[in-house]
């Protein structure tokens, strides 16, 4: 039989051929463009490529429809690819790979010979030619533009006509978006992509699971279920998050590549509807320990948790549903993570006081709860009080507290004292993190008290000016609250200095703790230099106390990764202490009562310093303006207020 391209007669369509010898040949091939064929005139093309002479001269679109020969060739290519894929499937099953390897490995073997881009293009073109061969190019283009205009984002919205639901349903209940496609089973992770080895990933996973995960009350959940193999099959994003945080705390050189891969995967899922519970866990893990991107990760985690209705899981969990219990627990973790990076930075929280938050104490009545859940509940209760303070006082640090604000502030402080008394002695030592459950309650209590009591410093007016508008009784109470802030800050530093176990926790605690520790130091320095006339603080004790804290932190950070936030903070604190020691002895501070009318240094002075001699601290705290994560902070605030840094 003559082959294609030979001088012999071509076989008719449908004539039997040997398998895999290629498609049948067609004697009549299309060589003229659509415009010339329509006019039934000869089409002259240079090197058989459009545009032809006539179309080029007249400025017409020159397109040659694919011939039946081209369609048959494309069909033969597709059949060949399918045959090769079936052969690979049979080979994998015969060798028993499916019984010994996990699903990800099986898919890797099956996808060893991925379809080329040319193959995919040829198949797509063949399908287009089959349905649109008779259409003019102008018509096809106009139809495609029309489709883009009617559905530019590809959304598939449906109106759900559910007559069984009551009229009290939510307005959006009747509108739903089409179901998202299931997660691809062969979605690669950083291990299969060769970014890190399996052995390294296992070491990072073990480091995170056995220690770090216990500080924020076990994000991974049930230990027996959370293995690296489980994470790889469930969420490549979770593998990247755990590996990044584990590499950071093991001071591994893999940290940079893991972090880049994690952020790349986060970016690819920003607009994705294909998310699951473990993706939210991954975002929380990243937000707790990766300072530069924490707020972005928190926002995405809150959106995903809301879309998956985790805030509604609480009601199902009341009836003993184990899956709903795990989902409700994860929502509380998202709530805490959100508040770590909203209230301390003066941002309104994205998660609000819904019924699941207001009824959080009922969570302890669930049949599946553990001591970690009790720690989780205590933390939610603490942030609930601080959220109410934000709603009451707002985030405007220029507005001083008025007479009407003091009862609320007094009530919030009492609530914090009550929570500490309730939870302080409730927790036993943890086999993974020692006495942190109990000591963490005391440390976070002081953090909360510092935030609340620092509101007494709000406002831009000097104390003498404020006394002209506020009563002596109000001023006395504000002074008492301000002294409470100083006591809280001093307690934080003294606790860190005196307790070596507490010092060891900072190599693992989320970055919120480092933020509050830095704020405590700056707060004390400012208060000792500007408000020592009416605040009970021993200025001569402040610098030695801070110097001792820095020494303890240097010991902790000596073996930590240089990109860790606490490493950067410690370097900045050391530079601050050294420069302040070089200054001349501070001017003597008054020890007797001072006339309230005596002028105080203006709190609006933009050169407000932490030292009495006007040392500029902004350049001291941090190695450069681009120092890792420290660019987020501005410890020199024009109004002398500190609450926005908490």
XYZ file of C-alpha atoms in Angstrom:
646
model
C 0.000 0.000 0.000
C 1.471 3.365 -0.911
C 2.239 5.566 2.085
C 1.201 9.104 2.517
C 2.968 11.493 0.238
C 3.817 8.788 -2.358
C 2.766 8.922 -5.922
C 0.295 6.059 -5.614
C -3.457 6.394 -5.106
C -4.560 7.342 -1.608
C -6.868 5.005 0.287
C -10.441 6.012 0.812
C -11.644 7.224 4.172
C -12.547 4.296 6.382
C -10.305 1.813 4.540
C -8.517 -0.625 6.870
C -4.997 0.326 7.872
C -2.370 -1.238 10.096
C -2.442 0.037 13.679
C -0.207 2.981 14.514
C 0.660 3.662 10.842
C -0.836 7.144 11.063
C -4.143 8.554 9.880
C -5.584 7.927 6.424
C -4.568 10.438 3.799
C -7.035 12.758 2.069
C -6.506 13.583 -1.582
C -8.242 16.968 -1.396
C -6.552 19.363 1.012
C -7.599 22.901 1.759
C -4.990 25.389 0.564
C -7.067 28.542 0.012
C -8.064 30.964 2.733
C -11.664 31.478 3.775
C -12.032 34.821 1.969
C -10.694 33.529 -1.370
C -12.780 30.347 -1.153
C -15.872 32.447 -0.601
C -15.097 34.451 -3.781
C -14.080 31.223 -5.582
C -10.828 32.692 -6.773
C -7.259 31.407 -6.691
C -5.446 32.082 -3.420
C -1.747 32.988 -3.681
C 0.251 32.401 -0.484
C 3.993 32.796 -0.026
C 5.480 29.569 1.300
C 1.905 28.297 1.869
C 1.549 30.579 4.861
C -1.124 33.272 5.354
C -1.796 36.045 4.656
C -2.378 35.621 0.954
C -1.632 38.361 -1.576
C -5.267 39.446 -1.946
C -6.044 39.600 1.803
C -2.787 41.421 2.528
C -3.512 44.012 -0.123
C -7.090 44.596 1.032
C -6.332 44.400 4.787
C -8.623 41.404 5.274
C -8.173 38.683 7.882
C -6.601 35.686 6.230
C -7.434 32.336 7.818
C -7.211 28.808 6.458
C -9.652 26.313 7.958
C -8.153 23.039 9.020
C -8.730 20.241 6.608
C -10.106 16.832 7.424
C -6.551 15.521 7.084
C -5.423 17.788 9.942
C -8.326 16.655 12.103
C -7.476 13.021 11.553
C -3.832 13.683 12.423
C -4.825 15.362 15.658
C -7.154 12.496 16.484
C -4.312 10.040 15.949
C -2.062 12.013 18.308
C -4.735 11.946 21.030
C -5.241 8.212 20.630
C -1.509 7.627 20.920
C -1.323 9.588 24.166
C -4.225 7.665 25.676
C -2.663 4.344 24.724
C 0.626 5.306 26.374
C -1.201 6.427 29.518
C -3.161 3.153 29.738
C 0.087 1.217 29.300
C 1.614 3.103 32.241
C -1.440 2.398 34.415
C -1.229 -1.302 33.627
C 2.504 -1.335 34.358
C 2.021 0.336 37.738
C -0.736 -2.064 38.725
C 1.235 -5.102 37.596
C 4.297 -4.150 39.635
C 2.156 -3.574 42.716
C 3.199 0.083 43.064
C -0.330 1.000 43.982
C -0.201 -1.285 46.987
C 3.131 -0.091 48.314
C 3.277 3.614 47.489
C 0.966 6.370 48.567
C -1.440 8.067 46.191
C 0.971 10.923 45.468
C 3.712 8.474 44.359
C 1.273 6.568 42.138
C 0.190 9.772 40.432
C 3.827 10.739 39.948
C 4.453 7.455 38.140
C 1.361 7.862 35.984
C 2.281 11.420 35.061
C 5.868 10.584 34.163
C 5.156 11.420 30.511
C 3.039 14.544 30.753
C 1.180 15.763 27.718
C 3.143 18.345 25.832
C 1.769 21.802 25.238
C 1.701 21.145 21.488
C -0.419 18.021 21.993
C -2.916 19.874 24.149
C -3.094 22.729 21.660
C -3.646 20.373 18.742
C -6.502 18.583 20.504
C -8.142 21.853 21.507
C -7.802 23.198 17.953
C -9.318 20.022 16.587
C -12.355 20.395 18.829
C -12.749 24.018 17.839
C -12.492 23.203 14.141
C -15.111 20.480 14.428
C -17.748 22.829 15.864
C -16.774 26.122 14.198
C -15.364 25.167 10.782
C -18.133 26.853 8.842
C -18.079 30.128 10.810
C -16.323 33.277 9.666
C -13.342 34.362 11.810
C -15.045 37.680 12.522
C -18.107 35.922 13.918
C -16.010 33.649 16.133
C -14.084 36.570 17.537
C -17.241 38.517 18.292
C -18.807 35.537 20.041
C -15.702 35.029 22.180
C -15.672 38.685 23.192
C -19.357 38.445 24.058
C -18.711 35.447 26.306
C -15.932 37.334 28.088
C -18.217 40.276 28.719
C -21.067 38.198 30.087
C -18.855 36.109 32.356
C -15.491 37.829 32.787
C -14.428 35.944 35.923
C -15.818 32.545 35.102
C -18.301 32.583 38.007
C -21.091 30.061 37.948
C -23.853 31.529 40.078
C -27.132 29.671 40.524
C -30.445 30.647 42.056
C -31.494 27.944 44.506
C -35.278 27.651 44.563
C -35.619 25.820 47.857
C -39.278 26.077 48.792
C -38.767 23.835 51.827
C -36.789 26.520 53.656
C -38.590 29.042 55.792
C -38.976 32.757 55.080
C -36.588 33.487 57.930
C -33.595 32.157 55.965
C -30.723 34.487 55.207
C -31.001 36.501 51.969
C -27.910 34.898 50.441
C -29.229 31.411 51.172
C -31.021 31.307 47.831
C -27.945 32.211 45.793
C -25.072 29.776 45.586
C -21.992 29.413 43.466
C -21.357 26.286 41.479
C -19.442 23.548 43.236
C -15.694 23.934 42.961
C -13.691 21.236 41.276
C -12.262 18.584 43.613
C -8.655 19.006 44.654
C -6.242 17.449 42.216
C -4.905 14.251 43.689
C -1.476 14.797 42.088
C -0.990 18.345 43.369
C 2.729 18.513 44.125
C 4.264 19.673 47.388
C 7.704 21.042 48.204
C 9.047 17.514 48.629
C 7.957 16.154 45.244
C 9.172 19.389 43.638
C 12.639 18.772 45.036
C 12.832 21.905 47.199
C 13.644 19.839 50.291
C 14.261 16.162 50.828
C 11.827 13.814 52.489
C 14.232 13.348 55.411
C 14.528 17.108 55.963
C 10.761 17.554 55.765
C 10.283 14.832 58.361
C 12.748 16.501 60.734
C 10.983 19.857 60.366
C 7.610 18.205 60.875
C 8.821 16.433 64.018
C 10.310 19.646 65.422
C 7.070 21.485 64.888
C 4.736 18.742 66.060
C 6.602 17.771 69.229
C 7.122 21.318 70.574
C 6.023 24.370 68.606
C 2.482 23.163 67.991
C 1.801 22.997 71.730
C 2.331 26.717 72.341
C -0.787 27.733 70.345
C -2.844 24.801 71.722
C -2.166 22.244 68.967
C -3.164 23.593 65.576
C -2.583 20.186 63.991
C -5.198 18.603 66.238
C -5.168 14.875 66.994
C -1.558 13.747 67.164
C -2.255 10.221 65.941
C -3.832 11.573 62.763
C -1.336 14.341 61.959
C 1.627 12.769 60.214
C 3.712 14.018 57.316
C 2.109 11.432 55.038
C -1.326 12.669 56.034
C -0.338 16.297 55.398
C 1.050 15.479 51.951
C -2.155 13.784 50.903
C -4.373 16.500 52.373
C -2.705 19.877 51.835
C 0.600 20.729 50.129
C 0.188 24.164 51.728
C 0.285 22.568 55.187
C 3.503 20.728 54.321
C 5.079 24.017 53.214
C 3.919 25.897 56.327
C 5.150 23.286 58.810
C 8.459 22.898 56.968
C 9.008 26.672 56.893
C 8.330 27.174 60.602
C 10.287 24.045 61.535
C 13.291 25.128 59.447
C 13.160 28.588 61.037
C 13.377 27.206 64.555
C 16.039 24.637 63.668
C 18.125 27.435 62.093
C 18.226 25.424 58.861
C 19.514 26.860 55.560
C 16.354 25.444 53.964
C 14.292 28.205 55.575
C 14.609 30.682 52.701
C 13.571 28.207 50.000
C 10.755 26.779 52.140
C 9.435 30.246 52.902
C 9.502 31.261 49.225
C 7.626 28.100 48.256
C 5.066 28.616 51.033
C 4.353 32.212 50.020
C 4.079 31.179 46.371
C 1.485 28.555 47.238
C -0.406 31.053 49.408
C -0.522 33.504 46.518
C -1.845 30.852 44.144
C -4.730 30.091 46.519
C -5.775 33.683 47.175
C -8.737 33.466 44.783
C -9.140 29.708 44.884
C -12.357 28.037 45.976
C -10.522 24.719 46.258
C -9.614 24.931 49.949
C -9.980 22.601 52.889
C -9.564 22.618 56.651
C -5.858 21.843 56.536
C -5.220 24.834 54.282
C -6.598 27.026 57.073
C -4.322 25.284 59.567
C -1.388 26.096 57.294
C -2.292 29.785 57.154
C -2.587 29.976 60.942
C 0.799 28.300 61.397
C 2.399 30.796 59.038
C 0.684 33.760 60.689
C 1.710 32.812 64.226
C 5.455 32.670 63.409
C 6.142 34.590 60.155
C 5.946 38.245 61.048
C 6.330 39.931 57.670
C 3.296 38.245 56.145
C 1.271 37.486 59.273
C -1.522 39.997 58.707
C -2.000 38.921 55.078
C -2.164 35.263 56.083
C -4.631 36.038 58.870
C -6.984 37.807 56.477
C -6.956 34.856 54.091
C -7.492 32.393 56.950
C -10.501 34.331 58.237
C -12.043 34.441 54.753
C -11.544 30.703 54.189
C -12.843 29.800 57.641
C -15.962 31.865 57.048
C -16.571 30.398 53.607
C -16.333 26.900 55.082
C -18.782 27.961 57.851
C -16.467 27.013 60.681
C -18.217 29.575 62.885
C -21.389 27.458 62.590
C -19.710 24.212 63.631
C -20.150 25.092 67.291
C -23.868 24.256 67.176
C -23.324 20.790 65.689
C -20.528 20.124 68.155
C -23.000 20.678 70.997
C -24.609 17.383 69.986
C -21.356 15.397 70.120
C -20.287 15.601 66.476
C -16.499 14.945 66.512
C -15.884 16.540 63.124
C -17.847 19.646 64.108
C -15.859 19.802 67.343
C -12.575 19.891 65.407
C -13.928 22.583 63.083
C -15.145 24.722 65.983
C -11.786 24.334 67.663
C -10.020 25.527 64.515
C -12.299 28.559 64.363
C -11.237 29.542 67.887
C -7.601 29.301 66.755
C -8.379 31.573 63.793
C -10.063 33.983 66.216
C -6.969 34.102 68.466
C -4.586 34.449 65.541
C -6.666 37.317 64.163
C -6.594 39.173 67.482
C -2.834 38.670 67.852
C -2.343 40.873 64.803
C -5.257 43.274 65.018
C -5.651 44.732 68.516
C -1.899 45.131 69.226
C -1.520 47.073 65.981
C -4.640 49.205 66.275
C -6.586 47.292 63.592
C -10.233 46.313 64.032
C -10.447 42.502 64.339
C -11.855 40.644 61.348
C -13.590 38.085 63.573
C -16.330 39.395 65.810
C -18.179 38.330 68.948
C -20.497 35.772 67.340
C -22.515 33.273 69.353
C -19.719 30.682 69.171
C -17.379 33.178 70.871
C -19.888 34.349 73.446
C -20.654 30.738 74.375
C -17.054 29.546 74.375
C -17.277 28.203 77.943
C -19.761 25.579 76.711
C -16.950 24.222 74.549
C -15.476 22.628 77.658
C -18.647 20.557 78.084
C -18.059 18.732 74.801
C -17.180 15.034 75.181
C -13.951 15.371 73.176
C -12.300 18.275 74.989
C -8.817 18.112 76.541
C -6.662 20.359 78.719
C -5.372 22.041 75.574
C -8.960 23.026 74.862
C -9.202 24.611 78.321
C -6.090 26.669 77.533
C -7.676 27.636 74.233
C -10.888 28.749 75.937
C -8.990 30.829 78.507
C -7.196 32.651 75.710
C -10.439 33.306 73.808
C -11.954 34.772 76.969
C -8.966 37.063 77.420
C -9.181 38.396 73.862
C -12.922 38.845 74.223
C -12.307 41.346 77.017
C -9.718 43.193 74.949
C -12.089 43.284 71.967
C -14.717 44.927 74.134
C -12.104 47.494 75.163
C -11.401 48.285 71.512
C -15.110 48.742 70.866
C -15.421 51.003 73.918
C -12.354 53.215 73.476
C -11.666 52.937 69.752
C -8.245 53.142 68.149
C -7.839 56.940 68.169
C -4.876 57.420 70.502
C -5.267 61.211 70.358
C -8.498 61.140 72.329
C -7.923 61.064 76.102
C -10.164 58.957 78.270
C -13.102 60.821 79.725
C -15.158 60.425 82.860
C -17.552 58.051 81.095
C -14.714 55.738 80.013
C -13.287 55.049 83.457
C -16.035 52.660 84.684
C -15.588 50.512 81.572
C -11.799 50.478 81.923
C -12.143 49.595 85.607
C -14.495 46.725 84.677
C -12.109 45.331 82.049
C -9.243 45.325 84.530
C -11.378 43.457 87.053
C -12.298 40.906 84.362
C -8.613 40.295 83.693
C -7.912 39.790 87.390
C -10.791 37.324 87.583
C -9.576 35.335 84.569
C -6.103 35.055 86.041
C -7.474 33.794 89.362
C -9.683 31.284 87.529
C -7.069 29.778 85.230
C -3.709 30.313 86.938
C -3.587 27.055 88.926
C -5.754 24.985 86.638
C -3.094 23.679 84.279
C -0.577 20.902 84.885
C 2.923 20.680 83.341
C 2.921 19.672 79.701
C 5.285 16.865 78.577
C 6.280 18.889 75.502
C 6.523 22.480 76.810
C 6.969 22.075 80.557
C 5.229 24.606 82.796
C 4.259 26.960 79.999
C 0.489 26.310 80.389
C 0.579 27.843 83.866
C 3.336 30.401 83.341
C 1.824 31.466 80.049
C -1.369 32.497 81.842
C 0.604 34.873 84.080
C 2.634 36.291 81.189
C -0.388 36.960 79.011
C -2.210 38.434 81.987
C 0.550 41.044 82.335
C 0.430 41.685 78.574
C -3.309 42.349 78.773
C -2.994 44.568 81.836
C -0.277 46.603 80.137
C -2.496 47.136 77.103
C -5.536 48.141 79.131
C -3.762 50.416 81.606
C -1.698 52.152 78.922
C -4.954 53.822 77.834
C -4.357 56.227 80.727
C -1.633 57.863 78.609
C -3.946 58.583 75.693
C -4.312 62.154 74.544
C -1.951 64.834 73.367
C -2.328 67.376 76.164
C 0.127 67.617 79.047
C -0.950 66.570 82.492
C -1.149 70.204 83.612
C -3.450 71.038 80.707
C -5.633 67.990 81.331
C -6.107 68.948 84.955
C -7.811 72.119 83.746
C -10.521 70.092 81.990
C -10.775 67.036 84.249
C -11.536 66.798 87.914
C -8.923 65.918 90.522
C -10.759 62.665 91.230
C -10.515 61.614 87.601
C -6.836 62.528 87.437
C -6.107 60.476 90.542
C -7.786 57.434 89.054
C -5.929 57.872 85.763
C -2.673 58.060 87.707
C -3.568 54.833 89.479
C -4.327 53.124 86.151
C -1.066 54.440 84.683
C 0.841 52.998 87.646
C -0.863 49.687 86.917
C 0.632 49.753 83.407
C 4.096 50.360 84.840
C 3.713 47.486 87.305
C 2.623 45.172 84.482
C 5.615 46.100 82.306
C 8.021 45.655 85.209
C 6.477 42.265 86.018
C 6.999 41.126 82.425
C 10.714 41.911 82.466
C 11.289 40.565 85.967
C 9.541 37.300 85.079
C 11.739 36.833 82.016
C 14.929 37.697 83.917
C 14.268 35.432 86.884
C 12.930 32.318 85.135
C 15.248 30.371 82.832
C 12.436 28.068 81.788
C 10.377 31.066 80.689
C 13.389 32.319 78.730
C 13.573 29.008 76.863
C 9.961 29.376 75.759
C 10.796 32.390 73.587
C 12.545 30.076 71.131
C 9.196 28.739 70.007
C 6.516 31.187 71.123
C 4.526 33.009 68.418
C 5.815 36.446 67.461
C 3.083 38.184 69.497
C 5.133 37.509 72.633
C 8.237 39.161 71.199
C 6.132 42.140 70.166
C 4.793 42.628 73.673
C 8.225 42.175 75.234
C 9.668 44.912 73.010
C 6.746 47.179 73.824
C 7.290 46.658 77.552
C 10.884 47.857 77.260
C 10.074 50.946 75.200
C 7.118 51.767 77.431
C 9.233 51.762 80.588
C 11.932 53.914 79.028
C 9.441 56.511 77.891
C 7.575 56.604 81.161
C 10.749 56.865 83.234
C 11.954 59.865 81.236
C 8.703 61.786 80.749
C 6.254 60.892 83.486
C 8.360 60.049 86.527
C 7.001 63.060 88.438
C 3.631 61.413 89.012
C 4.234 57.752 88.063
C 5.643 55.366 90.638
C 8.758 54.235 88.805
C 12.353 54.071 89.940
C 14.179 55.496 86.926
C 17.555 54.248 88.108
C 16.220 50.678 88.048
C 14.905 50.721 84.487
C 18.120 50.523 82.470
C 19.722 47.711 84.539
C 16.456 45.769 84.335
C 16.351 46.152 80.549
C 20.041 45.308 80.240
C 19.469 42.086 82.161
C 16.545 41.203 79.902
C 18.647 41.781 76.781
C 21.403 39.569 78.140
C 18.895 36.773 78.746
C 17.499 37.158 75.233
C 20.968 37.091 73.684
C 21.503 33.726 75.308
C 18.210 32.490 73.889
C 18.800 33.830 70.361
C 22.450 32.802 70.032
C 21.470 29.598 68.220
C 18.352 30.868 66.465
C 18.006 31.606 62.750
C 19.091 35.136 61.879
C 15.723 35.785 60.214
C 13.803 35.132 63.411
C 12.029 38.228 64.702
C 13.434 37.874 68.210
C 17.001 37.904 66.857
C 16.382 41.244 65.183
C 14.674 42.664 68.257
C 17.477 41.574 70.563
C 20.105 43.239 68.404
C 18.106 46.457 68.425
C 17.669 46.325 72.195
C 21.389 45.762 72.737
C 22.263 48.754 70.596
C 19.770 50.847 72.530
C 21.211 49.861 75.903
C 24.786 50.483 74.814
C 24.042 53.949 73.464
C 22.110 54.957 76.526
C 24.956 53.833 78.793
C 27.283 56.149 76.896
C 25.144 59.151 77.672
C 25.953 61.414 80.561
C 24.378 60.706 83.902
C 20.663 61.623 83.793
C 19.534 64.835 85.350
C 18.197 64.387 88.898
C 14.518 63.587 88.955
C 12.225 65.245 91.550
C 11.360 63.021 94.480
C 9.010 65.368 96.310
C 5.561 66.408 95.322
C 5.510 68.660 92.306
C 3.160 71.548 91.714
C 0.646 70.303 89.144
C 0.929 73.599 87.360
C 4.606 73.012 86.657
C 5.133 72.660 82.959
C 5.826 69.164 81.728
C 7.703 68.400 78.496
C 5.281 68.497 75.631
C 4.066 65.052 74.636
C 3.585 66.384 71.104
C 7.306 66.995 70.666
C 8.291 64.885 67.629
C 11.771 64.430 69.112
C 10.346 62.716 72.210
C 13.124 60.441 73.421
C 13.448 57.623 75.864
C 16.351 59.338 77.606
C 16.220 62.500 79.604
C 18.922 64.078 77.471
C 16.998 63.743 74.221
C 18.652 60.671 72.719
C 17.071 59.745 69.423
C 15.870 56.196 69.874
C 14.291 55.615 66.488
C 17.663 55.003 64.888
C 18.766 52.720 67.687
C 15.960 50.220 67.651
C 16.759 48.045 64.694
C 19.759 47.854 62.437
C 18.130 49.685 59.533
C 14.698 50.849 58.378
C 14.470 47.658 56.332
C 15.337 45.436 59.262
C 13.308 42.229 59.242
C 9.785 42.968 60.421
C 10.923 45.919 62.544
C 9.836 48.271 59.786
C 6.295 47.553 60.933
C 6.937 49.316 64.236
C 7.325 52.975 65.010
C 8.205 53.169 68.670
C 8.281 56.955 68.611
C 4.685 58.078 68.702
C 3.960 61.767 68.498
C 1.404 61.832 71.268
C 3.413 59.779 73.719
C 0.766 57.036 73.567
C 1.814 53.394 73.561
C -1.342 51.346 73.183
C -1.159 51.213 69.403
C 1.968 49.044 69.562
C 0.472 46.342 71.747
